[in-house]
Coordinates of C-alpha atoms and ligand atoms in Angstrom, one line a residue:
M234 CA 0.0 0.0 0.0
S235 CA 1.4 3.5 -1.0
K236 CA 2.2 5.9 1.9
N237 CA 3.5 8.7 -0.3
V238 CA 1.6 9.8 -3.4
V239 CA 3.2 12.6 -5.4
V240 CA 1.1 14.3 -8.2
V241 CA 3.0 16.3 -10.8
G242 CA 1.0 19.0 -12.6
A243 CA -1.8 20.9 -10.9
G244 CA -4.6 20.7 -13.5
Q245 CA -8.0 19.1 -14.0
A246 CA -6.7 15.5 -13.9
A247 CA -4.6 16.1 -10.8
A248 CA -7.4 17.7 -8.8
Q249 CA -9.7 14.7 -9.6
C250 CA -7.1 12.2 -8.7
I251 CA -6.4 13.8 -5.3
E252 CA -10.1 14.2 -4.5
T253 CA -10.7 10.5 -5.3
L254 CA -7.8 9.3 -3.2
R255 CA -9.2 11.0 -0.1
K256 CA -12.8 10.1 -0.9
K257 CA -11.8 6.4 -1.1
G258 CA -10.1 6.7 2.3
F259 CA -6.4 7.2 1.5
D260 CA -4.7 8.5 4.7
G261 CA -1.1 8.6 3.5
N262 CA 0.7 11.7 2.3
I263 CA -0.3 13.6 -0.8
A264 CA 2.0 16.2 -2.4
L265 CA 0.8 18.3 -5.4
I266 CA 3.4 20.1 -7.4
G267 CA 2.4 22.5 -10.1
D268 CA 4.5 25.0 -12.1
E269 CA 1.6 27.5 -12.4
P270 CA 1.2 29.7 -9.2
L271 CA -2.5 28.8 -9.0
L272 CA -4.6 26.0 -7.5
P273 CA -6.0 23.6 -10.2
Y274 CA -8.5 25.5 -12.3
Q275 CA -10.8 24.7 -15.3
R276 CA -9.4 25.6 -18.6
P277 CA -12.4 25.6 -21.0
P278 CA -13.6 29.1 -20.0
L279 CA -10.2 30.5 -21.0
S280 CA -11.4 30.8 -24.5
K281 CA -15.0 31.5 -23.5
K282 CA -16.4 33.2 -20.4
Y283 CA -13.2 34.0 -18.7
L284 CA -11.8 35.6 -21.8
A285 CA -15.0 37.5 -22.2
G286 CA -14.8 38.8 -18.7
E287 CA -18.0 37.0 -17.6
F288 CA -16.2 34.7 -15.2
G289 CA -13.8 36.0 -12.6
A290 CA -10.7 34.1 -11.5
D291 CA -12.6 32.8 -8.4
R292 CA -15.0 30.8 -10.6
M293 CA -12.1 29.1 -12.4
T294 CA -10.7 27.4 -9.4
L295 CA -11.9 23.8 -9.1
R296 CA -11.4 23.5 -5.3
H297 CA -10.5 26.3 -3.0
L298 CA -7.7 26.4 -0.5
P299 CA -9.7 25.0 2.5
F300 CA -10.3 21.8 0.5
Y301 CA -6.6 21.2 0.3
A302 CA -6.1 22.1 3.9
E303 CA -8.9 19.8 5.1
H304 CA -7.6 17.0 3.0
A305 CA -4.0 17.4 4.1
V306 CA -2.6 18.0 0.6
Q307 CA 0.9 19.4 0.6
L308 CA 0.8 22.1 -2.1
Q309 CA 3.9 23.2 -3.9
L310 CA 2.6 25.7 -6.4
G311 CA 4.8 27.8 -8.7
R312 CA 7.3 24.9 -8.5
R313 CA 8.5 22.7 -11.4
V314 CA 9.6 19.1 -11.2
T315 CA 12.8 18.9 -13.1
T316 CA 13.7 15.2 -12.9
L317 CA 12.4 11.9 -11.8
D318 CA 14.8 9.5 -10.1
R319 CA 13.0 6.2 -10.6
S320 CA 15.6 4.0 -8.9
A321 CA 15.4 6.1 -5.7
Q322 CA 11.6 6.8 -6.2
R323 CA 12.1 10.6 -5.7
V324 CA 11.2 13.7 -7.7
H325 CA 13.5 16.6 -7.9
L326 CA 12.1 20.2 -7.8
D327 CA 13.5 23.4 -9.3
D328 CA 14.3 24.7 -5.8
G329 CA 16.8 21.8 -5.3
S330 CA 14.5 19.9 -2.9
T331 CA 13.4 16.3 -3.5
L332 CA 10.3 14.3 -2.5
P333 CA 9.9 10.5 -2.1
Y334 CA 7.1 8.6 -3.6
D335 CA 5.6 5.1 -3.5
A336 CA 3.2 6.1 -6.3
L337 CA 3.8 8.9 -8.7
V338 CA 1.1 10.5 -10.8
L339 CA 2.2 12.5 -13.9
A340 CA -0.6 14.9 -14.8
T341 CA 1.5 17.3 -16.8
G342 CA -1.0 18.1 -19.5
S343 CA 0.0 19.5 -22.9
T344 CA 1.7 22.5 -24.3
P345 CA 0.6 24.6 -27.3
R346 CA 2.4 23.9 -30.5
R347 CA 4.5 27.0 -31.3
L348 CA 4.5 28.9 -34.6
R349 CA 8.1 28.9 -35.9
L350 CA 8.2 31.6 -38.5
P351 CA 10.0 34.9 -39.0
G352 CA 8.3 37.3 -36.5
S353 CA 6.7 34.7 -34.4
E354 CA 8.4 36.0 -31.2
L355 CA 7.1 39.6 -31.7
A356 CA 5.1 41.2 -28.9
G357 CA 1.4 40.8 -29.4
V358 CA 1.6 37.2 -30.5
H359 CA -0.4 35.0 -28.1
Y360 CA -1.1 31.4 -27.2
L361 CA -4.0 30.3 -25.0
K362 CA -3.3 27.7 -22.4
T363 CA -3.2 29.3 -19.0
M364 CA -5.0 32.0 -17.0
A365 CA -1.8 34.1 -17.4
D366 CA -2.1 33.7 -21.2
A367 CA -5.8 34.7 -21.1
D368 CA -5.0 37.8 -18.9
R369 CA -2.3 38.9 -21.3
L370 CA -4.7 38.5 -24.3
R371 CA -7.5 40.3 -22.5
G372 CA -5.2 43.2 -21.8
E373 CA -4.8 43.7 -25.6
M374 CA -8.5 43.2 -26.6
V375 CA -9.7 46.6 -27.7
P376 CA -13.0 47.0 -29.7
G377 CA -12.4 48.0 -33.3
R378 CA -8.8 46.6 -33.3
R379 CA -7.8 43.8 -35.6
A380 CA -7.1 40.3 -34.3
V381 CA -5.8 37.6 -36.6
I382 CA -6.2 34.0 -35.3
V383 CA -3.9 31.4 -36.8
G384 CA -5.7 28.0 -36.8
G385 CA -9.4 27.2 -37.3
G386 CA -9.5 24.6 -34.6
Y387 CA -11.9 24.8 -31.6
I388 CA -9.7 27.0 -29.5
G389 CA -9.1 29.5 -32.4
L390 CA -12.8 29.5 -33.2
E391 CA -14.0 29.9 -29.6
A392 CA -11.6 32.8 -29.1
A393 CA -12.7 34.3 -32.5
A394 CA -16.4 34.2 -31.2
T395 CA -15.4 35.9 -27.9
L396 CA -13.2 38.6 -29.5
R397 CA -15.8 39.3 -32.1
Q398 CA -18.5 39.7 -29.5
L399 CA -16.3 42.1 -27.7
G400 CA -16.2 44.2 -30.9
M401 CA -12.9 43.3 -32.4
E402 CA -12.4 42.8 -36.2
V403 CA -11.4 39.2 -36.4
S404 CA -9.9 37.1 -39.2
V405 CA -9.2 33.3 -38.8
L406 CA -6.6 31.7 -41.0
E407 CA -7.0 28.0 -41.6
M408 CA -4.6 25.9 -43.8
A409 CA -7.2 23.2 -44.6
D410 CA -10.2 23.6 -46.8
R411 CA -12.6 23.7 -43.8
V412 CA -12.5 24.7 -40.1
M413 CA -12.1 22.0 -37.4
N414 CA -11.4 19.6 -40.2
R415 CA -9.6 17.1 -37.9
V416 CA -12.4 16.7 -35.5
V417 CA -15.8 17.2 -37.2
A418 CA -17.7 16.3 -40.4
E419 CA -18.0 18.7 -43.3
P420 CA -21.6 19.8 -42.5
V421 CA -20.5 20.8 -39.0
S422 CA -17.5 22.7 -40.4
R423 CA -19.7 24.5 -42.9
Y424 CA -22.3 25.4 -40.3
Y425 CA -19.7 27.0 -38.0
E426 CA -18.0 28.8 -41.0
A427 CA -21.4 30.3 -41.8
E428 CA -22.1 31.2 -38.2
H429 CA -18.8 33.0 -37.9
A430 CA -19.3 34.8 -41.2
G431 CA -22.8 35.9 -40.0
H432 CA -21.2 37.4 -37.0
G433 CA -18.7 39.3 -39.1
V434 CA -15.6 37.0 -38.6
R435 CA -13.6 36.7 -41.8
I436 CA -12.5 33.1 -42.3
L437 CA -9.8 32.4 -44.8
L438 CA -9.5 28.8 -45.8
R439 CA -6.4 27.2 -47.5
A440 CA -4.5 30.1 -46.1
S441 CA -1.1 29.6 -44.6
V442 CA 1.0 32.1 -42.7
T443 CA 4.5 32.8 -44.1
A444 CA 5.7 35.5 -41.7
L445 CA 4.7 38.0 -39.1
Q446 CA 5.8 41.6 -39.5
G447 CA 6.5 44.0 -36.6
D448 CA 6.5 47.7 -36.2
A449 CA 9.5 49.8 -35.0
H450 CA 8.7 48.9 -31.4
G451 CA 8.9 45.1 -32.0
R452 CA 5.1 44.7 -31.9
V453 CA 3.2 42.6 -34.5
R454 CA 1.5 44.8 -37.1
A455 CA 0.8 42.4 -39.9
V456 CA 0.5 38.8 -40.8
I457 CA 1.8 37.7 -44.2
T458 CA -0.2 34.9 -45.7
S459 CA -0.5 32.9 -48.9
A460 CA -3.7 35.0 -49.4
G461 CA -2.0 38.4 -48.9
E462 CA -1.2 40.7 -46.0
L463 CA -3.5 41.2 -43.1
E464 CA -3.2 44.1 -40.6
A465 CA -3.0 42.8 -37.0
H466 CA -3.0 44.5 -33.7
L467 CA -2.8 41.1 -32.1
V468 CA -2.3 37.5 -33.2
L469 CA -3.6 34.4 -31.4
V470 CA -2.0 31.1 -32.4
G471 CA -4.1 28.0 -32.0
I472 CA -2.4 25.3 -34.0
G473 CA -2.8 22.3 -31.7
V474 CA -1.0 21.0 -28.6
L475 CA 1.7 18.5 -27.8
A476 CA 1.7 16.1 -24.9
E477 CA 3.9 17.4 -22.1
D478 CA 5.8 14.1 -21.6
S479 CA 9.4 15.5 -21.4
L480 CA 9.9 14.4 -17.7
A481 CA 8.7 10.9 -18.5
R482 CA 10.9 10.7 -21.6
A483 CA 14.0 11.8 -19.8
A484 CA 13.3 9.2 -17.1
G485 CA 13.1 6.5 -19.7
L486 CA 9.4 5.8 -19.6
D487 CA 7.8 4.5 -22.8
C488 CA 6.3 7.4 -24.7
D489 CA 4.8 7.9 -28.1
N490 CA 2.6 10.9 -28.6
G491 CA 2.2 11.0 -24.8
I492 CA 3.2 8.7 -21.9
L493 CA 2.1 5.2 -22.8
V494 CA -0.1 3.8 -20.1
D495 CA -2.2 0.6 -19.9
E496 CA -6.0 0.6 -19.2
Y497 CA -5.3 1.1 -15.5
C498 CA -3.5 4.4 -16.3
R499 CA -0.1 2.8 -15.3
S500 CA 3.0 3.6 -17.3
S501 CA 5.8 1.3 -18.2
D502 CA 7.0 1.7 -14.6
P503 CA 4.3 0.2 -12.4
S504 CA 4.7 2.8 -9.6
I505 CA 4.1 5.7 -12.1
Y506 CA 0.7 6.6 -13.5
A507 CA 0.0 9.1 -16.2
I508 CA -3.4 10.8 -16.6
G509 CA -5.1 13.5 -18.7
D510 CA -3.7 15.2 -21.8
C511 CA -0.2 13.8 -21.2
S512 CA -1.2 10.2 -21.4
N513 CA -1.7 7.9 -24.3
H514 CA -4.0 5.0 -23.4
P515 CA -5.6 2.0 -25.0
S516 CA -9.2 2.5 -25.9
L517 CA -11.1 -0.7 -25.2
R518 CA -14.1 0.5 -27.2
Y519 CA -12.0 1.4 -30.3
A520 CA -9.2 -1.2 -30.0
R521 CA -6.4 1.3 -30.5
R522 CA -4.3 3.8 -28.6
I523 CA -5.5 7.3 -28.2
R524 CA -4.4 10.6 -26.6
L525 CA -7.3 12.9 -25.8
E526 CA -7.4 16.6 -24.8
S527 CA -10.7 16.8 -22.9
V528 CA -12.0 17.6 -19.5
D529 CA -13.9 14.3 -19.4
N530 CA -10.8 12.2 -20.1
A531 CA -8.8 14.1 -17.5
F532 CA -11.5 13.7 -14.9
E533 CA -12.1 10.0 -15.5
Q534 CA -8.4 9.1 -15.7
G535 CA -7.8 11.0 -12.5
S536 CA -10.4 8.9 -10.7
T537 CA -9.3 5.6 -12.3
A538 CA -5.6 6.2 -11.4
A539 CA -6.6 7.0 -7.7
I540 CA -8.6 3.8 -7.4
N541 CA -5.8 1.7 -8.8
I542 CA -3.2 3.4 -6.6
L543 CA -5.3 2.2 -3.7
G544 CA -5.1 -1.4 -4.9
G545 CA -8.2 -1.5 -7.1
A546 CA -8.3 -2.9 -10.7
Q547 CA -10.4 -0.3 -12.4
R548 CA -10.1 0.0 -16.2
H549 CA -10.4 3.3 -18.0
D550 CA -13.0 2.3 -20.5
R551 CA -14.9 5.4 -21.7
V552 CA -16.4 6.6 -24.9
P553 CA -14.6 9.9 -25.2
W554 CA -16.6 13.1 -25.4
F555 CA -15.8 16.8 -25.8
W556 CA -17.7 20.0 -26.1
S557 CA -17.1 23.4 -27.7
D558 CA -19.2 26.6 -27.2
Q559 CA -19.2 29.2 -29.9
Y560 CA -21.7 32.1 -29.7
H561 CA -24.8 30.4 -28.3
H562 CA -24.2 27.1 -30.1
K563 CA -23.2 24.0 -28.3
L564 CA -21.2 21.4 -30.2
I565 CA -20.8 18.0 -28.6
I566 CA -18.5 15.3 -30.0
I567 CA -19.0 11.8 -28.7
G568 CA -16.8 8.9 -29.8
L569 CA -14.1 8.6 -32.5
S570 CA -15.2 8.7 -36.1
Q571 CA -12.1 7.2 -37.8
G572 CA -12.9 4.1 -39.8
H573 CA -16.5 4.9 -40.5
D574 CA -18.1 3.9 -43.9
Q575 CA -21.2 6.0 -43.7
L576 CA -22.2 9.5 -42.5
V577 CA -25.8 10.2 -41.7
L578 CA -27.1 13.8 -41.2
R579 CA -30.0 14.1 -38.7
G580 CA -31.9 17.3 -38.7
D581 CA -31.4 20.5 -40.6
P582 CA -28.4 22.8 -40.1
A583 CA -30.7 25.7 -41.3
Q584 CA -32.8 25.0 -38.2
H585 CA -29.7 25.3 -36.0
A586 CA -30.1 21.8 -34.5
F587 CA -28.6 18.8 -36.2
S588 CA -26.3 15.8 -35.7
C589 CA -23.8 13.9 -37.8
C590 CA -23.7 10.2 -37.2
Y591 CA -20.7 8.1 -38.2
L592 CA -21.5 4.4 -38.8
K593 CA -19.4 1.4 -39.7
D594 CA -21.4 -1.6 -40.9
G595 CA -24.4 0.1 -39.2
E596 CA -22.7 0.4 -35.8
M597 CA -22.4 4.0 -34.6
L598 CA -18.8 4.9 -33.9
A599 CA -19.3 8.6 -33.1
I600 CA -21.8 11.5 -33.3
E601 CA -21.4 15.2 -33.5
T602 CA -24.4 17.2 -32.2
V603 CA -25.1 20.9 -32.7
N604 CA -27.7 22.2 -30.2
Q605 CA -29.2 18.7 -29.9
A606 CA -29.1 17.8 -26.2
R607 CA -31.6 15.0 -26.8
D608 CA -29.3 13.1 -29.2
Q609 CA -26.2 13.5 -27.2
M610 CA -27.6 12.1 -24.0
A611 CA -28.8 8.9 -25.7
A612 CA -25.7 8.6 -27.9
R613 CA -23.2 8.0 -25.2
K614 CA -24.9 4.8 -24.0
L615 CA -25.7 3.6 -27.5
I616 CA -22.2 4.0 -28.8
A617 CA -20.7 2.3 -25.8
A618 CA -23.1 -0.6 -26.3
R619 CA -22.0 -0.9 -30.0
T620 CA -25.6 -0.5 -31.1
I621 CA -26.4 -1.2 -34.8
F622 CA -28.6 1.5 -36.4
D623 CA -31.0 1.7 -39.3
P624 CA -29.5 4.6 -41.4
R625 CA -32.9 5.4 -42.9
K626 CA -34.5 5.9 -39.5
L627 CA -31.5 7.7 -38.2
A628 CA -31.8 10.3 -41.0
D629 CA -35.3 11.2 -39.7
A630 CA -34.7 13.5 -36.7
S631 CA -38.3 13.1 -35.6
I632 CA -37.5 9.5 -34.5
A633 CA -35.7 9.4 -31.1
L634 CA -32.1 8.1 -31.4
K635 CA -32.9 5.1 -29.2
D636 CA -35.7 4.1 -31.6
C637 CA -33.4 4.1 -34.7
V638 CA -31.7 0.9 -33.7
Ligands
FAD1025 P1 -3.7 20.6 -17.6 O1 -5.0 21.1 -17.2 O2 -3.0 21.2 -18.8 O3 -2.7 20.7 -16.4 C1 -1.4 20.3 -16.4 C2 -0.6 21.2 -15.5 O4 0.7 20.6 -15.3 C3 -0.3 22.5 -16.1 O5 -0.6 23.5 -15.1 C4 1.2 22.5 -16.4 O6 1.8 23.8 -16.3 C5 1.7 21.6 -15.3 N1 3.0 21.0 -15.5 C6 3.6 20.5 -16.6 N2 4.8 20.0 -16.4 C7 5.1 20.3 -15.1 C8 6.3 20.0 -14.3 N3 7.4 19.4 -14.8 N4 6.2 20.4 -13.0 C9 5.1 21.0 -12.5 N5 4.0 21.2 -13.2 C10 4.0 20.9 -14.5 N6 -11.9 20.5 -23.0 C11 -13.2 20.2 -23.1 O7 -13.6 19.0 -22.9 N7 -14.1 21.1 -23.6 C12 -13.7 22.4 -23.8 O8 -14.5 23.2 -24.2 C13 -12.3 22.8 -23.7 N8 -11.9 24.0 -23.9 C14 -10.6 24.3 -23.7 C15 -10.2 25.6 -23.9 C16 -8.9 26.0 -23.8 C17 -8.4 27.4 -24.0 C18 -7.9 25.0 -23.3 C19 -6.5 25.4 -23.1 C20 -8.3 23.7 -23.1 C21 -9.7 23.4 -23.3 N9 -10.1 22.1 -23.1 C22 -11.4 21.7 -23.3 C23 -9.1 21.0 -22.8 C24 -9.1 20.7 -21.3 O9 -9.0 21.9 -20.6 C25 -7.8 19.8 -21.1 O10 -8.0 18.6 -21.8 C26 -7.7 19.5 -19.6 O11 -7.4 20.7 -18.9 C27 -6.5 18.6 -19.4 O12 -6.3 18.4 -18.0 P2 -4.8 17.9 -17.5 O13 -5.0 17.9 -16.0 O14 -4.4 16.7 -18.2 O15 -3.8 19.0 -17.9

């Protein structure tokens, strides 16, 4: 039985892991080390309500200080773990101190992919991962000024909606021929492109950035693209994230697009667990390895790792799901669509409520719902149960999803 649990990275997954450890009766030592100077907080509002100024910092915190005091969690915030000594079972911190562990949990998340082009280090070029990033961006958001967003993924588009609603002139540059092309079906991409255009956001598809130009003060003033030059008072880069697995790699743990773990969230070293964005796990439902960037995955893996640290044998076996809020539209993605042989549209995008269903031999692999709460509630269970659907019934949105089987 573990006496010392050390959790590295103070994010969503870490908070859930710690909470579960104590809920399940763990009375040993817990240390939480995070390089941000803040208690674990939720990140989704960083591109939405926090960026818009509708949420204060207080609402971002997942659990406030009394929780950590009551549950005897030793907090080391604003501290980075620099190395793992696996043979001595100790972590080394950037202040020179070390901590022993019986069980180590790596919850180090992911880091934004950087733009590496002439001018990408200019002032006014932003990324959006932390509250500090959002605060810096907010400090430069002025109505009437021009923002250029590089990347038409969900973070770029959510931020575009927020900036536009605050009165900025917003352009989004996307290299592919449609937005969110890696994660949603074409009808969903086209719906969001039209919604953004309707709100006055300029979306440039098949457009790549070649350089950023600065003014005499070293501040970005223009973005040079394959489609021409765009004036910019600020630039936000949202071109994906990379798993933060550098500690694990340096310590010789097996990594490949994240820290490789088994279905119990255990890495190639049985005393080390990896959870959340930094982990790459076997999906039992889809029979392949996946790395996810979602709150649900961080939350569930946090619980699963805690139970297994306490001697349980709980498998992480979930149908992944993810949401994105842009304007007043809610997009929910459930499951993984790769390998489908049929796409069925349910409902009418013109009515602002529809779903795209991905089938393989009639079995639903995944669904994307836009403002369709009814479909998404039913879909999670039906996808997990490998339900076979009748595509003709499925195409009729007046028939409830559970009756399309
Ligand atoms: P994180 O929350 O990233 O936490 C990891 C922490 O570890 C970070 O604080 C990091 O600085 C720290 N760390 C890393 N290395 C070290 C080290 N060596 N020593 C100490 N600390 C370290 N998901 C959704 O499902 N829906 C959404 O709408 C959504 N919107 C999002 C919007 C934005 C702007 C962002 C950035 C993310 C969004 N996500 C969304 C994704 C979701 O927030 C993440 O998947 C989730 O936060 C992952 O949790 P985590 O605990 O794995 O990592």
